[in-house]
GROMACS .gro file of C-alpha atoms in nm:
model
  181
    1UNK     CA    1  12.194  10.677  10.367
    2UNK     CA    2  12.535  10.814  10.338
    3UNK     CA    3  12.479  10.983  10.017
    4UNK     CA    4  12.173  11.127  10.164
    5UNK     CA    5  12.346  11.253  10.466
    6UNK     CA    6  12.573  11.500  10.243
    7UNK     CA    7  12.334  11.607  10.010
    8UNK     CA    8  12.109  11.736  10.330
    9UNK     CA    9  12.474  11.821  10.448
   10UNK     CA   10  12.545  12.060  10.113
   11UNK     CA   11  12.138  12.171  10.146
   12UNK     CA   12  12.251  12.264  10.506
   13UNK     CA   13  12.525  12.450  10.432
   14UNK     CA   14  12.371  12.628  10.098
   15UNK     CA   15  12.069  12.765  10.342
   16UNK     CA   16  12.295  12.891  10.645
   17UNK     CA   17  12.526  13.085  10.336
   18UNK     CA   18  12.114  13.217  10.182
   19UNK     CA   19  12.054  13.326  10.579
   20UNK     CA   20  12.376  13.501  10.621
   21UNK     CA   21  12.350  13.654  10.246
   22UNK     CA   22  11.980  13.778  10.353
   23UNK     CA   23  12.128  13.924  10.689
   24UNK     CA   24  12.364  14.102  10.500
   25UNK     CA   25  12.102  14.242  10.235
   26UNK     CA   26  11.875  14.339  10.532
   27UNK     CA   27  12.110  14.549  10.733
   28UNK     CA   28  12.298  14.752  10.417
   29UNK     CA   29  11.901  14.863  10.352
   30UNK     CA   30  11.894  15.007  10.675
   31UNK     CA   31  12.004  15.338  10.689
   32UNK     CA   32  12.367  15.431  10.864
   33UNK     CA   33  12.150  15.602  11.183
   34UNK     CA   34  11.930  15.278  11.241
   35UNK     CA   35  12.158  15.099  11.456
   36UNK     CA   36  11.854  14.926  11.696
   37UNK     CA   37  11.697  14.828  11.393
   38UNK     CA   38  12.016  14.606  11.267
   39UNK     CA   39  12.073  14.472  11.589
   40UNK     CA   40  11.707  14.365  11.600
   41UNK     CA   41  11.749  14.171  11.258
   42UNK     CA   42  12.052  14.068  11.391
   43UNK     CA   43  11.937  13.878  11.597
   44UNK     CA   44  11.654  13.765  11.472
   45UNK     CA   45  11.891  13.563  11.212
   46UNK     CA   46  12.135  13.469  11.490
   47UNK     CA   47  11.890  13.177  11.649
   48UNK     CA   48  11.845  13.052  11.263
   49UNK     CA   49  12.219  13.036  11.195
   50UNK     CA   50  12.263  12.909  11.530
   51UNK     CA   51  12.005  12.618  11.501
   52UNK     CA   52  12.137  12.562  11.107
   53UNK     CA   53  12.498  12.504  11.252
   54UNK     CA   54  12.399  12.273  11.525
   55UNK     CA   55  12.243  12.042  11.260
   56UNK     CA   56  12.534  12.108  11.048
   57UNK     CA   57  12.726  11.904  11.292
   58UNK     CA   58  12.499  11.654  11.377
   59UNK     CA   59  12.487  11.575  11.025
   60UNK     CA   60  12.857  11.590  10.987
   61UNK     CA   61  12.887  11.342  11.310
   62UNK     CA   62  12.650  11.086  11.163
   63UNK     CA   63  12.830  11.122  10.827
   64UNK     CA   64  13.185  11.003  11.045
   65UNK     CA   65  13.015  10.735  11.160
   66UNK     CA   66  12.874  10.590  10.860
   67UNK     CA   67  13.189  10.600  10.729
   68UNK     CA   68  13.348  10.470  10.982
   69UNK     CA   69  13.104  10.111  10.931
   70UNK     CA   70  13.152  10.137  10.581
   71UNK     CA   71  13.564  10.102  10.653
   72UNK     CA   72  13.501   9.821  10.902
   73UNK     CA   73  13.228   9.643  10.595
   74UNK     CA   74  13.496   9.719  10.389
   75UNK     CA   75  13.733   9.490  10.516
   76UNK     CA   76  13.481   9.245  10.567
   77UNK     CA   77  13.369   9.194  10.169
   78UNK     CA   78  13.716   9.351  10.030
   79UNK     CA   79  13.703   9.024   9.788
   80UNK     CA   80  13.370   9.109   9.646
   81UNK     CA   81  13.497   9.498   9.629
   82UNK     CA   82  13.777   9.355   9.428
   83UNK     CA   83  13.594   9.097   9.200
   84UNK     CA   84  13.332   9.431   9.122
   85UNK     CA   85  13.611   9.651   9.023
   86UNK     CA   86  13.780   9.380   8.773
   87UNK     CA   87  13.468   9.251   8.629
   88UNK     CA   88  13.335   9.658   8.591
   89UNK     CA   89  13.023   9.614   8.747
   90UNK     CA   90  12.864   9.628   9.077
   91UNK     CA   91  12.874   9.474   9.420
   92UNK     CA   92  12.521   9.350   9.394
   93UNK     CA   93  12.551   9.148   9.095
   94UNK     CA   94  12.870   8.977   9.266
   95UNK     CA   95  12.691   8.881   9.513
   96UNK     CA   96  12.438   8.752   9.341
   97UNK     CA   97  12.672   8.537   9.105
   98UNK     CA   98  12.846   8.444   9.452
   99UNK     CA   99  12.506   8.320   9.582
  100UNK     CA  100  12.391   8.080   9.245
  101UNK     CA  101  12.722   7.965   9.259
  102UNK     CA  102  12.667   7.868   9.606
  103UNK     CA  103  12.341   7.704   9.509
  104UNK     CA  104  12.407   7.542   9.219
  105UNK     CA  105  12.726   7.383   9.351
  106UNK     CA  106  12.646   7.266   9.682
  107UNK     CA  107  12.280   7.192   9.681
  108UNK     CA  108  12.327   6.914   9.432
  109UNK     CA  109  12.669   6.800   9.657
  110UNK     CA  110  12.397   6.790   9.937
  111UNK     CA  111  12.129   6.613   9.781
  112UNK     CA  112  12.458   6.357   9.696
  113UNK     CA  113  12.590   6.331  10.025
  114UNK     CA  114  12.239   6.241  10.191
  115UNK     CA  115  12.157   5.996   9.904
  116UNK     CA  116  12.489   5.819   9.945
  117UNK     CA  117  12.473   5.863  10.331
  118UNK     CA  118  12.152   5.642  10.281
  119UNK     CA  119  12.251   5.408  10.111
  120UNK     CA  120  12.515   5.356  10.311
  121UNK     CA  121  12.292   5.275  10.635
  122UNK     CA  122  12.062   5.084  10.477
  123UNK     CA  123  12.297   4.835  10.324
  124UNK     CA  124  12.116   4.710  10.064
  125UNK     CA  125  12.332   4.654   9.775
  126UNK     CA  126  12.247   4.651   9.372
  127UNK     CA  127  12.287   4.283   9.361
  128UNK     CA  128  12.054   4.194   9.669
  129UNK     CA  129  11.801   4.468   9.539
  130UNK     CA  130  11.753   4.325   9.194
  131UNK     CA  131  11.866   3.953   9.239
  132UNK     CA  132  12.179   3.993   9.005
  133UNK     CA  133  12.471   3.772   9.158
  134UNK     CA  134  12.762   3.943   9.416
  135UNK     CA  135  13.042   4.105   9.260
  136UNK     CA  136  13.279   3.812   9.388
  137UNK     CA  137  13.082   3.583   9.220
  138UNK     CA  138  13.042   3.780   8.885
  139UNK     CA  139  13.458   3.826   8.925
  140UNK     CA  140  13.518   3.448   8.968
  141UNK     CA  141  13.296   3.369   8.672
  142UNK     CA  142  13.494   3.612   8.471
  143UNK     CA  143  13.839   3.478   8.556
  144UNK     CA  144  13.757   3.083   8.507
  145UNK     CA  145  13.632   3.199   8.162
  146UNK     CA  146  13.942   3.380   8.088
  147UNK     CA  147  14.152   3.083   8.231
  148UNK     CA  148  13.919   2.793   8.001
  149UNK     CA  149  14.015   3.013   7.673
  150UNK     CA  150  14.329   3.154   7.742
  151UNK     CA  151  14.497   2.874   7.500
  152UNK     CA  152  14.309   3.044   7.232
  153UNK     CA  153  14.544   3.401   7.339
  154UNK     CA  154  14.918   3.247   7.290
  155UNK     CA  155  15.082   3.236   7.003
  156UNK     CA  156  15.135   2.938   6.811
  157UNK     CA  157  15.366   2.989   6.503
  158UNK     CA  158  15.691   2.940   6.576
  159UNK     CA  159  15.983   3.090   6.282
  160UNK     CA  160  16.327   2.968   6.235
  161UNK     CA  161  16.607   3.209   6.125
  162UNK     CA  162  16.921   3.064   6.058
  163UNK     CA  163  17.239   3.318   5.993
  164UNK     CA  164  17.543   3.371   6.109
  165UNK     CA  165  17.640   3.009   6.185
  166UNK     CA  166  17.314   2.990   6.479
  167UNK     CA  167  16.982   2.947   6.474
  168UNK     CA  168  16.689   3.153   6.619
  169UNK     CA  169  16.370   3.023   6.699
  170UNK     CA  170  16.080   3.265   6.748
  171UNK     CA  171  15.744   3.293   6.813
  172UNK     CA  172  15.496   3.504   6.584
  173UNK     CA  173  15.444   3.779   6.790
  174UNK     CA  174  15.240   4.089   6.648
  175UNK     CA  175  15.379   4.443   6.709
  176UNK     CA  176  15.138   4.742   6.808
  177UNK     CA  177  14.879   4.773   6.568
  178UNK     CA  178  14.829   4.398   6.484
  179UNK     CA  179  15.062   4.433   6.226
  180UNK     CA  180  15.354   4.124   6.174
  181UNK     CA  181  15.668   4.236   6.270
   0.00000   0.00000   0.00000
């Protein structure tokens, strides 16, 4: 609407300088001795340009104002203003970026948050819901497995190495990679 207000602002303006120019070309065809005559037409154009510069400021008035709200809007989406200018393209497609993102980012966290919410409340747990055995249970199995075999993990060759008047005793331990050291 802004835009519109000063074009019909310029249109204004353009018609009161065609009334005045029109004036002008009516009284210099008068004659010098027909001074009722140019008073006549001046005043029939006087209630014109009168009437043409009343609307002239009522336009100009409601042009201040929208201006005025498009400062205080301004201020108000100044980030989306900014992300416009340094991506070269419009507000509307920012917003429009700014509203999928929205979407796509926190519908799915909802959808999360309610399934977890219930799951929470209704306690059931994978192991009761399919008959598998607690996690305690599947732990302890674990460790007295690890504890029955972990013989099978030590090392058992032990080398000698005899120098400098002692003697060493290692065991065969493997360096990083598997490789004998």
């Amino acid at each position: 609407t802004l835009l519109y207000k000063e074009d019909r602002l310029e249109q204004l303006e353009d018609d009161k300088i065609y009334l005045k120019d029109e004036l002008e070309q009516s009284v210099n065809a008068l004659p010098d001795n027909y001074p009722t005559a140019k008073r006549q037409l001046r005043e029939e154009y006087n209630p014109k340009v009168l009437a043409l510069n009343d609307e002239i400021l009522g336009i100009k008035q409601e042009i201040g104002d929208l201006k005025v709200g498009l400062i205080e809007t301004g201020v108000d989406v100044g980030p989306a203003i900014y992300l416009a200018r340094a991506f070269e393209t419009d507000i509307d497609t920012v917003v429009k970026f700014f509203i999928f993102i929205l979407i796509f980012v926190f519908d799915p966290l909802a959808v999360a948050l309610v399934v977890a919410y219930n799951v929470a409340i209704t306690g059931n747990r994978k192991w009761e819901v399919y008959g598998e055995k607690k996690r305690k249970e599947l732990i302890d199995e674990s460790f007295t497995k690890y504890e029955s075999h972990r013989d099978d993990f030590k090392p058992k060759d032990k080398l000698v190495f005899k120098g400098d008047g002692k003697t060493y005793v290692t065991t065969d331990n493997l360096s990083k990679g598997g490789r004998k050291s």
